[in-house]
mmCIF file of C-alpha atoms in Angstrom:
data_model
loop_
_atom_site.group_PDB
_atom_site.id
_atom_site.type_symbol
_atom_site.label_atom_id
_atom_site.label_comp_id
_atom_site.label_asym_id
_atom_site.label_seq_id
_atom_site.Cartn_x
_atom_site.Cartn_y
_atom_site.Cartn_z
ATOM 1 C CA UNK A 1 94.690 92.842 12.933
ATOM 2 C CA UNK A 2 94.919 94.013 16.598
ATOM 3 C CA UNK A 3 95.891 97.583 16.912
ATOM 4 C CA UNK A 4 96.742 99.979 19.706
ATOM 5 C CA UNK A 5 93.323 100.863 21.062
ATOM 6 C CA UNK A 6 92.256 104.356 22.127
ATOM 7 C CA UNK A 7 91.392 103.447 25.639
ATOM 8 C CA UNK A 8 91.844 100.589 28.072
ATOM 9 C CA UNK A 9 88.200 99.892 28.801
ATOM 10 C CA UNK A 10 87.356 97.814 25.818
ATOM 11 C CA UNK A 11 90.810 96.653 24.576
ATOM 12 C CA UNK A 12 90.405 93.204 26.178
ATOM 13 C CA UNK A 13 86.951 92.762 24.549
ATOM 14 C CA UNK A 14 88.197 93.731 21.150
ATOM 15 C CA UNK A 15 91.314 91.586 21.367
ATOM 16 C CA UNK A 16 89.347 88.536 22.476
ATOM 17 C CA UNK A 17 86.796 88.726 19.680
ATOM 18 C CA UNK A 18 89.421 89.273 17.024
ATOM 19 C CA UNK A 19 91.572 86.374 18.254
ATOM 20 C CA UNK A 20 88.506 84.086 18.733
ATOM 21 C CA UNK A 21 86.893 84.823 15.449
ATOM 22 C CA UNK A 22 89.748 86.000 13.186
ATOM 23 C CA UNK A 23 88.142 85.841 9.783
ATOM 24 C CA UNK A 24 90.050 85.390 6.504
ATOM 25 C CA UNK A 25 90.498 88.385 4.235
ATOM 26 C CA UNK A 26 90.221 86.369 0.830
ATOM 27 C CA UNK A 27 87.749 88.025 -1.463
ATOM 28 C CA UNK A 28 84.694 86.020 -2.587
ATOM 29 C CA UNK A 29 83.132 86.205 -5.900
ATOM 30 C CA UNK A 30 79.460 86.843 -5.965
ATOM 31 C CA UNK A 31 76.732 87.915 -8.319
ATOM 32 C CA UNK A 32 74.712 89.766 -5.659
ATOM 33 C CA UNK A 33 73.890 93.270 -6.478
ATOM 34 C CA UNK A 34 73.879 96.157 -3.975
ATOM 35 C CA UNK A 35 70.789 96.237 -2.041
ATOM 36 C CA UNK A 36 68.945 99.642 -1.901
ATOM 37 C CA UNK A 37 65.688 101.015 -0.489
ATOM 38 C CA UNK A 38 65.387 98.744 2.523
ATOM 39 C CA UNK A 39 64.352 99.785 6.030
ATOM 40 C CA UNK A 40 66.802 98.102 8.389
ATOM 41 C CA UNK A 41 70.543 97.150 8.406
ATOM 42 C CA UNK A 42 71.740 94.098 10.321
ATOM 43 C CA UNK A 43 75.307 93.102 10.943
ATOM 44 C CA UNK A 44 75.970 89.454 11.925
ATOM 45 C CA UNK A 45 78.830 87.182 12.631
ATOM 46 C CA UNK A 46 78.715 83.504 11.675
ATOM 47 C CA UNK A 47 80.047 80.547 13.587
ATOM 48 C CA UNK A 48 82.917 80.324 11.033
ATOM 49 C CA UNK A 49 84.084 83.792 12.053
ATOM 50 C CA UNK A 50 82.879 85.630 8.812
ATOM 51 C CA UNK A 51 80.869 88.709 9.055
ATOM 52 C CA UNK A 52 78.048 89.895 6.833
ATOM 53 C CA UNK A 53 75.844 92.998 6.476
ATOM 54 C CA UNK A 54 72.379 92.637 4.986
ATOM 55 C CA UNK A 55 69.347 94.869 4.724
ATOM 56 C CA UNK A 56 65.623 93.977 5.107
ATOM 57 C CA UNK A 57 62.218 95.533 5.183
ATOM 58 C CA UNK A 58 60.749 93.484 8.027
ATOM 59 C CA UNK A 59 61.773 92.324 11.504
ATOM 60 C CA UNK A 60 58.416 90.727 12.531
ATOM 61 C CA UNK A 61 58.756 87.417 10.899
ATOM 62 C CA UNK A 62 60.669 85.207 8.472
ATOM 63 C CA UNK A 63 64.053 83.525 8.413
ATOM 64 C CA UNK A 64 67.351 84.858 7.098
ATOM 65 C CA UNK A 65 70.743 83.334 6.283
ATOM 66 C CA UNK A 66 73.217 86.177 6.564
ATOM 67 C CA UNK A 67 75.919 84.295 4.591
ATOM 68 C CA UNK A 68 73.562 83.771 1.679
ATOM 69 C CA UNK A 69 71.650 87.117 1.777
ATOM 70 C CA UNK A 70 74.390 89.437 2.927
ATOM 71 C CA UNK A 71 77.454 91.227 1.908
ATOM 72 C CA UNK A 72 80.699 89.957 3.337
ATOM 73 C CA UNK A 73 82.520 92.610 5.421
ATOM 74 C CA UNK A 74 86.116 92.985 3.925
ATOM 75 C CA UNK A 75 88.197 93.473 5.922
ATOM 76 C CA UNK A 76 86.464 92.654 9.135
ATOM 77 C CA UNK A 77 85.781 93.512 11.949
ATOM 78 C CA UNK A 78 83.878 96.905 11.687
ATOM 79 C CA UNK A 79 80.994 95.951 14.045
ATOM 80 C CA UNK A 80 82.036 98.310 16.856
ATOM 81 C CA UNK A 81 82.375 101.533 14.958
ATOM 82 C CA UNK A 82 79.922 101.751 12.182
ATOM 83 C CA UNK A 83 77.731 104.874 11.889
ATOM 84 C CA UNK A 84 74.601 104.292 9.619
ATOM 85 C CA UNK A 85 72.657 107.150 8.118
ATOM 86 C CA UNK A 86 70.298 107.297 5.028
ATOM 87 C CA UNK A 87 71.471 104.036 3.723
ATOM 88 C CA UNK A 88 75.198 104.848 4.016
ATOM 89 C CA UNK A 89 77.879 103.469 6.270
ATOM 90 C CA UNK A 90 80.734 105.319 7.802
ATOM 91 C CA UNK A 91 83.596 104.806 10.277
ATOM 92 C CA UNK A 92 87.040 105.915 11.058
ATOM 93 C CA UNK A 93 90.107 103.845 9.966
ATOM 94 C CA UNK A 94 92.551 104.272 12.860
ATOM 95 C CA UNK A 95 95.344 102.737 10.954
ATOM 96 C CA UNK A 96 95.193 105.069 8.104
ATOM 97 C CA UNK A 97 93.876 108.167 9.793
ATOM 98 C CA UNK A 98 90.866 108.486 7.619
ATOM 99 C CA UNK A 99 87.113 108.803 7.731
ATOM 100 C CA UNK A 100 85.692 106.194 5.427
ATOM 101 C CA UNK A 101 82.392 105.649 3.524
ATOM 102 C CA UNK A 102 81.571 102.001 2.714
ATOM 103 C CA UNK A 103 79.503 100.438 -0.008
ATOM 104 C CA UNK A 104 78.172 97.078 -1.051
ATOM 105 C CA UNK A 105 79.817 95.891 -4.334
ATOM 106 C CA UNK A 106 80.121 92.337 -5.925
ATOM 107 C CA UNK A 107 78.635 90.679 -2.792
ATOM 108 C CA UNK A 108 81.081 92.408 -0.335
ATOM 109 C CA UNK A 109 80.939 95.321 2.038
ATOM 110 C CA UNK A 110 84.055 97.386 1.110
ATOM 111 C CA UNK A 111 85.516 100.755 1.299
ATOM 112 C CA UNK A 112 84.061 103.304 -1.162
ATOM 113 C CA UNK A 113 85.957 106.506 -0.537
ATOM 114 C CA UNK A 114 87.847 108.259 2.346
ATOM 115 C CA UNK A 115 89.044 111.565 3.554
ATOM 116 C CA UNK A 116 92.210 112.059 5.672
ATOM 117 C CA UNK A 117 91.833 113.282 9.317
ATOM 118 C CA UNK A 118 94.471 113.953 11.800
ATOM 119 C CA UNK A 119 94.967 113.183 15.555
ATOM 120 C CA UNK A 120 91.983 110.819 15.520
ATOM 121 C CA UNK A 121 92.685 107.181 16.704
ATOM 122 C CA UNK A 122 89.130 106.584 17.934
ATOM 123 C CA UNK A 123 85.449 107.253 17.818
ATOM 124 C CA UNK A 124 84.303 107.922 21.419
ATOM 125 C CA UNK A 125 81.014 109.630 20.611
ATOM 126 C CA UNK A 126 79.193 111.106 17.650
ATOM 127 C CA UNK A 127 76.185 113.362 16.945
ATOM 128 C CA UNK A 128 74.434 114.454 13.782
ATOM 129 C CA UNK A 129 74.353 118.166 13.645
ATOM 130 C CA UNK A 130 71.932 118.113 10.778
ATOM 131 C CA UNK A 131 70.911 115.702 8.031
ATOM 132 C CA UNK A 132 74.278 115.811 6.431
ATOM 133 C CA UNK A 133 76.665 117.073 9.056
ATOM 134 C CA UNK A 134 78.368 114.650 11.435
ATOM 135 C CA UNK A 135 80.457 115.430 14.476
ATOM 136 C CA UNK A 136 82.777 112.935 16.127
ATOM 137 C CA UNK A 137 84.657 113.305 19.427
ATOM 138 C CA UNK A 138 87.602 111.287 20.396
ATOM 139 C CA UNK A 139 90.633 111.337 22.834
ATOM 140 C CA UNK A 140 94.044 111.922 21.226
ATOM 141 C CA UNK A 141 96.536 110.046 23.549
ATOM 142 C CA UNK A 142 99.558 111.554 21.811
ATOM 143 C CA UNK A 143 98.447 115.146 22.137
ATOM 144 C CA UNK A 144 96.543 114.428 25.390
ATOM 145 C CA UNK A 145 93.511 116.363 24.004
ATOM 146 C CA UNK A 146 89.978 115.712 23.105
ATOM 147 C CA UNK A 147 89.414 116.350 19.404
ATOM 148 C CA UNK A 148 86.408 116.918 17.149
ATOM 149 C CA UNK A 149 85.910 116.430 13.461
ATOM 150 C CA UNK A 150 82.900 117.725 11.655
ATOM 151 C CA UNK A 151 82.283 116.035 8.340
ATOM 152 C CA UNK A 152 79.775 116.990 5.496
ATOM 153 C CA UNK A 153 79.012 113.533 4.351
ATOM 154 C CA UNK A 154 77.834 114.791 0.949
ATOM 155 C CA UNK A 155 81.307 115.672 -0.173
ATOM 156 C CA UNK A 156 83.383 114.332 2.768
ATOM 157 C CA UNK A 157 84.653 117.896 3.525
ATOM 158 C CA UNK A 158 86.017 118.103 7.094
ATOM 159 C CA UNK A 159 86.636 120.644 9.820
ATOM 160 C CA UNK A 160 88.746 119.716 12.823
ATOM 161 C CA UNK A 161 89.684 121.227 16.188
ATOM 162 C CA UNK A 162 90.043 120.586 19.937
ATOM 163 C CA UNK A 163 87.632 120.609 22.784
ATOM 164 C CA UNK A 164 88.642 122.246 26.079
ATOM 165 C CA UNK A 165 88.218 119.141 28.292
ATOM 166 C CA UNK A 166 91.077 118.871 30.903
ATOM 167 C CA UNK A 167 93.723 116.350 30.090
ATOM 168 C CA UNK A 168 94.441 113.394 32.502
ATOM 169 C CA UNK A 169 96.223 114.404 35.655
ATOM 170 C CA UNK A 170 98.147 112.995 38.483
ATOM 171 C CA UNK A 171 98.268 109.241 38.085
ATOM 172 C CA UNK A 172 95.702 109.195 35.281
ATOM 173 C CA UNK A 173 96.887 108.496 31.772
ATOM 174 C CA UNK A 174 93.722 108.148 29.763
ATOM 175 C CA UNK A 175 90.345 109.780 29.337
ATOM 176 C CA UNK A 176 87.009 108.324 28.122
ATOM 177 C CA UNK A 177 84.111 110.306 26.719
ATOM 178 C CA UNK A 178 80.975 108.488 27.690
ATOM 179 C CA UNK A 179 78.306 110.788 26.326
ATOM 180 C CA UNK A 180 77.835 113.928 24.213
ATOM 181 C CA UNK A 181 74.457 115.781 24.053
ATOM 182 C CA UNK A 182 73.274 119.048 22.604
ATOM 183 C CA UNK A 183 70.698 120.657 25.004
ATOM 184 C CA UNK A 184 69.460 124.170 24.504
ATOM 185 C CA UNK A 185 72.496 125.410 22.387
ATOM 186 C CA UNK A 186 74.992 123.920 24.743
ATOM 187 C CA UNK A 187 77.108 120.793 24.455
ATOM 188 C CA UNK A 188 77.238 118.438 27.450
ATOM 189 C CA UNK A 189 80.164 116.052 27.494
ATOM 190 C CA UNK A 190 80.397 113.319 30.151
ATOM 191 C CA UNK A 191 83.695 111.883 30.799
ATOM 192 C CA UNK A 192 86.059 110.087 33.264
ATOM 193 C CA UNK A 193 89.755 109.310 33.731
ATOM 194 C CA UNK A 194 91.737 106.110 33.847
ATOM 195 C CA UNK A 195 94.981 104.691 34.977
ATOM 196 C CA UNK A 196 95.972 101.836 32.702
ATOM 197 C CA UNK A 197 98.701 99.536 31.489
ATOM 198 C CA UNK A 198 98.564 97.005 28.753
ATOM 199 C CA UNK A 199 97.036 94.305 31.068
ATOM 200 C CA UNK A 200 95.081 96.342 33.600
ATOM 201 C CA UNK A 201 93.262 99.556 34.215
ATOM 202 C CA UNK A 202 91.411 101.334 36.960
ATOM 203 C CA UNK A 203 88.796 104.257 36.690
ATOM 204 C CA UNK A 204 88.730 107.389 38.870
ATOM 205 C CA UNK A 205 85.846 107.646 41.310
ATOM 206 C CA UNK A 206 84.187 110.812 39.637
ATOM 207 C CA UNK A 207 81.930 111.486 36.784
ATOM 208 C CA UNK A 208 82.626 114.736 35.112
ATOM 209 C CA UNK A 209 80.228 116.627 32.822
ATOM 210 C CA UNK A 210 81.592 119.583 30.876
ATOM 211 C CA UNK A 211 78.975 122.127 29.749
ATOM 212 C CA UNK A 212 80.255 124.208 26.745
ATOM 213 C CA UNK A 213 78.659 126.965 24.798
ATOM 214 C CA UNK A 214 78.041 125.880 21.180
ATOM 215 C CA UNK A 215 79.359 126.472 18.525
ATOM 216 C CA UNK A 216 82.116 128.448 20.264
ATOM 217 C CA UNK A 217 82.938 125.419 22.616
ATOM 218 C CA UNK A 218 83.497 127.895 25.451
ATOM 219 C CA UNK A 219 83.569 126.103 28.790
ATOM 220 C CA UNK A 220 80.684 127.275 31.038
ATOM 221 C CA UNK A 221 80.878 124.858 33.943
ATOM 222 C CA UNK A 222 81.932 121.433 34.902
ATOM 223 C CA UNK A 223 79.660 119.068 37.051
ATOM 224 C CA UNK A 224 80.919 116.325 39.263
ATOM 225 C CA UNK A 225 79.192 113.278 40.735
ATOM 226 C CA UNK A 226 80.653 110.309 42.659
ATOM 227 C CA UNK A 227 77.517 108.168 42.969
ATOM 228 C CA UNK A 228 78.952 105.981 40.159
ATOM 229 C CA UNK A 229 81.628 106.048 37.523
ATOM 230 C CA UNK A 230 82.222 105.733 33.828
ATOM 231 C CA UNK A 231 79.327 107.769 32.428
ATOM 232 C CA UNK A 232 77.789 106.204 29.269
ATOM 233 C CA UNK A 233 80.167 104.572 26.825
ATOM 234 C CA UNK A 234 81.190 104.560 23.098
ATOM 235 C CA UNK A 235 77.882 105.259 21.377
ATOM 236 C CA UNK A 236 78.837 103.606 18.156
ATOM 237 C CA UNK A 237 78.648 100.390 20.054
ATOM 238 C CA UNK A 238 75.351 100.763 21.825
ATOM 239 C CA UNK A 239 73.111 103.369 23.291
ATOM 240 C CA UNK A 240 73.823 104.808 26.823
ATOM 241 C CA UNK A 241 71.781 107.920 26.904
ATOM 242 C CA UNK A 242 68.762 109.769 25.504
ATOM 243 C CA UNK A 243 66.449 112.825 25.777
ATOM 244 C CA UNK A 244 62.841 112.139 26.690
ATOM 245 C CA UNK A 245 59.741 113.683 25.239
ATOM 246 C CA UNK A 246 59.727 116.444 27.855
ATOM 247 C CA UNK A 247 63.437 117.321 27.260
ATOM 248 C CA UNK A 248 64.921 115.557 30.290
ATOM 249 C CA UNK A 249 68.336 113.868 29.530
ATOM 250 C CA UNK A 250 69.184 110.443 31.145
ATOM 251 C CA UNK A 251 72.406 108.567 30.980
ATOM 252 C CA UNK A 252 73.628 105.319 32.569
ATOM 253 C CA UNK A 253 76.981 104.986 34.412
ATOM 254 C CA UNK A 254 78.748 101.683 33.941
ATOM 255 C CA UNK A 255 81.273 100.637 36.524
ATOM 256 C CA UNK A 256 81.163 96.878 35.593
ATOM 257 C CA UNK A 257 84.124 95.000 34.512
ATOM 258 C CA UNK A 258 83.473 95.486 30.786
ATOM 259 C CA UNK A 259 83.523 99.328 31.099
ATOM 260 C CA UNK A 260 84.545 101.212 34.267
ATOM 261 C CA UNK A 261 86.067 98.243 36.030
ATOM 262 C CA UNK A 262 85.114 99.689 39.361
ATOM 263 C CA UNK A 263 82.565 96.927 40.441
ATOM 264 C CA UNK A 264 82.214 98.203 44.068
ATOM 265 C CA UNK A 265 80.400 101.175 42.591
ATOM 266 C CA UNK A 266 76.668 100.617 41.523
ATOM 267 C CA UNK A 267 75.500 100.797 38.003
ATOM 268 C CA UNK A 268 73.198 103.894 38.071
ATOM 269 C CA UNK A 269 70.985 106.078 35.976
ATOM 270 C CA UNK A 270 71.311 109.897 36.233
ATOM 271 C CA UNK A 271 69.163 112.677 35.107
ATOM 272 C CA UNK A 272 69.620 116.246 33.902
ATOM 273 C CA UNK A 273 66.164 117.915 33.861
ATOM 274 C CA UNK A 274 65.344 120.316 31.008
ATOM 275 C CA UNK A 275 66.950 123.759 31.505
ATOM 276 C CA UNK A 276 68.515 122.876 34.846
ATOM 277 C CA UNK A 277 72.196 122.569 33.819
ATOM 278 C CA UNK A 278 73.031 120.209 36.652
ATOM 279 C CA UNK A 279 72.794 116.421 37.406
ATOM 280 C CA UNK A 280 69.725 116.085 39.476
ATOM 281 C CA UNK A 281 70.970 115.526 42.998
ATOM 282 C CA UNK A 282 67.644 114.021 44.089
ATOM 283 C CA UNK A 283 67.576 111.269 41.326
ATOM 284 C CA UNK A 284 69.648 108.253 41.191
ATOM 285 C CA UNK A 285 68.292 104.924 39.944
ATOM 286 C CA UNK A 286 70.493 102.392 41.527
ATOM 287 C CA UNK A 287 70.276 99.498 39.288
ATOM 288 C CA UNK A 288 72.730 97.352 41.290
ATOM 289 C CA UNK A 289 70.451 97.826 44.420
ATOM 290 C CA UNK A 290 67.268 97.111 42.656
ATOM 291 C CA UNK A 291 65.854 93.583 41.912
ATOM 292 C CA UNK A 292 68.418 93.377 39.103
ATOM 293 C CA UNK A 293 71.352 93.186 41.682
ATOM 294 C CA UNK A 294 73.967 93.241 38.811
ATOM 295 C CA UNK A 295 75.842 95.732 36.678
ATOM 296 C CA UNK A 296 74.458 96.876 33.315
ATOM 297 C CA UNK A 297 75.666 98.686 30.162
ATOM 298 C CA UNK A 298 73.374 99.439 27.246
ATOM 299 C CA UNK A 299 70.438 101.707 27.810
ATOM 300 C CA UNK A 300 67.590 102.518 25.381
ATOM 301 C CA UNK A 301 64.513 104.750 25.537
ATOM 302 C CA UNK A 302 61.301 103.117 24.440
ATOM 303 C CA UNK A 303 59.044 106.130 25.193
ATOM 304 C CA UNK A 304 56.583 107.339 27.768
ATOM 305 C CA UNK A 305 59.107 107.267 30.589
ATOM 306 C CA UNK A 306 60.228 103.637 29.958
ATOM 307 C CA UNK A 307 63.557 102.290 29.058
ATOM 308 C CA UNK A 308 65.352 99.045 28.440
ATOM 309 C CA UNK A 309 68.719 98.210 30.179
ATOM 310 C CA UNK A 310 70.901 95.222 29.359
ATOM 311 C CA UNK A 311 72.459 93.647 32.540
ATOM 312 C CA UNK A 312 75.022 91.097 33.446
ATOM 313 C CA UNK A 313 74.022 87.981 35.550
ATOM 314 C CA UNK A 314 76.641 87.144 38.104
ATOM 315 C CA UNK A 315 78.048 83.641 38.362
ATOM 316 C CA UNK A 316 77.701 82.748 34.667
ATOM 317 C CA UNK A 317 80.986 84.172 33.399
ATOM 318 C CA UNK A 318 84.525 83.967 35.075
ATOM 319 C CA UNK A 319 86.046 87.255 33.783
ATOM 320 C CA UNK A 320 86.640 89.210 30.612
ATOM 321 C CA UNK A 321 88.262 86.101 28.961
ATOM 322 C CA UNK A 322 84.749 84.627 28.519
ATOM 323 C CA UNK A 323 82.465 87.647 29.084
ATOM 324 C CA UNK A 324 81.561 88.114 25.381
ATOM 325 C CA UNK A 325 80.885 84.390 24.541
ATOM 326 C CA UNK A 326 78.824 83.112 27.534
ATOM 327 C CA UNK A 327 75.098 83.855 27.483
ATOM 328 C CA UNK A 328 74.525 85.777 30.738
ATOM 329 C CA UNK A 329 72.811 89.093 29.822
ATOM 330 C CA UNK A 330 69.226 89.957 30.808
ATOM 331 C CA UNK A 331 67.011 92.705 29.474
ATOM 332 C CA UNK A 332 64.844 94.715 31.904
ATOM 333 C CA UNK A 333 62.072 97.208 31.206
ATOM 334 C CA UNK A 334 62.495 100.184 33.565
ATOM 335 C CA UNK A 335 59.969 102.873 34.696
ATOM 336 C CA UNK A 336 62.276 105.797 35.037
ATOM 337 C CA UNK A 337 60.087 107.932 37.310
ATOM 338 C CA UNK A 338 58.960 105.157 39.553
ATOM 339 C CA UNK A 339 62.367 103.529 39.469
ATOM 340 C CA UNK A 340 60.957 99.982 39.060
ATOM 341 C CA UNK A 341 62.303 97.164 37.001
ATOM 342 C CA UNK A 342 60.649 94.218 35.210
ATOM 343 C CA UNK A 343 62.716 91.395 33.647
ATOM 344 C CA UNK A 344 61.799 90.708 30.055
ATOM 345 C CA UNK A 345 61.274 86.866 29.611
ATOM 346 C CA UNK A 346 63.970 86.557 26.992
ATOM 347 C CA UNK A 347 66.642 83.827 26.653
ATOM 348 C CA UNK A 348 70.020 84.900 28.106
ATOM 349 C CA UNK A 349 72.058 86.901 25.668
ATOM 350 C CA UNK A 350 75.717 87.005 24.650
ATOM 351 C CA UNK A 351 78.000 89.589 23.348
ATOM 352 C CA UNK A 352 79.528 92.164 25.566
ATOM 353 C CA UNK A 353 78.700 95.394 23.709
ATOM 354 C CA UNK A 354 76.089 95.316 20.912
ATOM 355 C CA UNK A 355 73.685 97.736 19.063
ATOM 356 C CA UNK A 356 70.732 95.410 19.800
ATOM 357 C CA UNK A 357 67.594 97.476 20.458
ATOM 358 C CA UNK A 358 65.675 99.452 17.848
ATOM 359 C CA UNK A 359 62.535 101.471 18.765
ATOM 360 C CA UNK A 360 60.014 102.261 16.108
ATOM 361 C CA UNK A 361 56.280 103.075 15.987
ATOM 362 C CA UNK A 362 55.702 101.965 19.611
ATOM 363 C CA UNK A 363 57.536 98.615 19.359
ATOM 364 C CA UNK A 364 61.036 97.646 20.517
ATOM 365 C CA UNK A 365 62.888 95.189 18.462
ATOM 366 C CA UNK A 366 65.521 93.350 20.515
ATOM 367 C CA UNK A 367 68.190 91.040 19.044
ATOM 368 C CA UNK A 368 69.189 88.077 21.239
ATOM 369 C CA UNK A 369 72.111 85.679 20.638
ATOM 370 C CA UNK A 370 71.067 82.860 22.997
ATOM 371 C CA UNK A 371 73.380 80.027 22.234
ATOM 372 C CA UNK A 372 71.304 76.880 22.443
ATOM 373 C CA UNK A 373 68.068 78.716 21.547
ATOM 374 C CA UNK A 374 69.294 80.393 18.392
ATOM 375 C CA UNK A 375 69.426 83.991 17.238
ATOM 376 C CA UNK A 376 66.264 86.018 16.816
ATOM 377 C CA UNK A 377 64.816 89.459 16.659
ATOM 378 C CA UNK A 378 62.186 89.693 19.515
ATOM 379 C CA UNK A 379 59.281 92.305 19.304
ATOM 380 C CA UNK A 380 58.123 94.013 22.450
ATOM 381 C CA UNK A 381 55.115 96.096 23.044
ATOM 382 C CA UNK A 382 56.294 98.239 26.009
ATOM 383 C CA UNK A 383 52.615 99.346 26.732
ATOM 384 C CA UNK A 384 51.231 95.817 27.148
ATOM 385 C CA UNK A 385 54.403 93.901 27.841
ATOM 386 C CA UNK A 386 53.577 91.591 24.940
ATOM 387 C CA UNK A 387 56.637 89.869 23.636
ATOM 388 C CA UNK A 388 57.013 87.529 20.662
ATOM 389 C CA UNK A 389 59.665 86.090 18.268
ATOM 390 C CA UNK A 390 60.217 87.889 15.062
ATOM 391 C CA UNK A 391 62.888 87.451 12.421
ATOM 392 C CA UNK A 392 64.847 84.213 12.831
ATOM 393 C CA UNK A 393 68.544 83.782 11.840
ATOM 394 C CA UNK A 394 70.030 80.549 10.429
ATOM 395 C CA UNK A 395 71.604 78.116 12.791
ATOM 396 C CA UNK A 396 75.091 78.954 11.677
ATOM 397 C CA UNK A 397 74.665 82.500 13.023
ATOM 398 C CA UNK A 398 76.796 83.159 16.107
ATOM 399 C CA UNK A 399 76.089 86.835 16.883
ATOM 400 C CA UNK A 400 73.745 89.499 15.743
ATOM 401 C CA UNK A 401 76.041 92.442 16.308
ATOM 402 C CA UNK A 402 74.123 95.601 15.042
ATOM 403 C CA UNK A 403 70.527 96.287 14.256
ATOM 404 C CA UNK A 404 69.663 99.808 13.114
ATOM 405 C CA UNK A 405 67.409 101.783 10.809
ATOM 406 C CA UNK A 406 68.661 102.783 7.373
ATOM 407 C CA UNK A 407 66.605 106.004 7.415
ATOM 408 C CA UNK A 408 65.462 108.321 10.095
#
């Protein structure tokens, strides 16, 4: 169940999780009917390694047992690459070169239908072009090209092509797309280059941002910045960028060992101001030099100039072999303009890469896998700083891996 990955950065994480929690593929019989009309989707892994998806209307309170209330994911794992929209679930099956839609049937989360796509071994970044039109970007190692596929999810019709992002050069043999964002009829793509082998990799010292006209995808300019490395990350796994109410675009760069693996560079937040078409040279929120003093990865906007960042805490893990399973992550509330940080008084979290923050109606819902203190959804009011426990998960829950809205 371990396959050749599309890039070096997350291969170790994926392999460790699969080996450590390799679930059986035996089909379970169940009388549970498909669940419809709910507000939220949650993907959880149990301590026995089995994975479940369930849907709920409330995150504020109550207790849930995913194994009893959810649909078993068959085959697992899918938690890194799911795309959720309007109550539907999608991903790319790298082994069968297909875009897949899933469904809940007979108590299991299984493949519904699929359409063939070519040259796509990964999902690096995705964007919804409209309510029903999805665009996915990925690096094709064999062709040494960045590819796109546009999918009409109503009938699974596809259009494919390539994006004129320069191929790896010199000693570099891989490319990672860390963000893709449409701004004023232009497509911004942040990327970096790697040199990797099966057991090691390094990242180049430059962040590249291609600006392309859209929909022609004609290159207009390429921005470069060396203040940090590895812009963003795979956005099916967690958020790394966003656009604020006034049209400014922010992204985080992640040189920590779980992404860029260039730890001597700082984790930093960059800004592209509305209509400026350049990375703001006067703005750099240096997370590693702040009170956080560590590297961070996930980055979520909560409104009114504030964001949440999820950061490592040094000294609690020994390397990638235990990075995912040791509780060592903190959550900080950031003021982007003042460049200030405030640690949220949450238990230490575990799980290297998770879709773990959902923002709705002025509240931030944060899932925490704390180990000894259990798994909860926590509810934060960013305006007042008030924080309280919400939905509780049964004691046999190991990880809450994904939390997302079922409707937009």
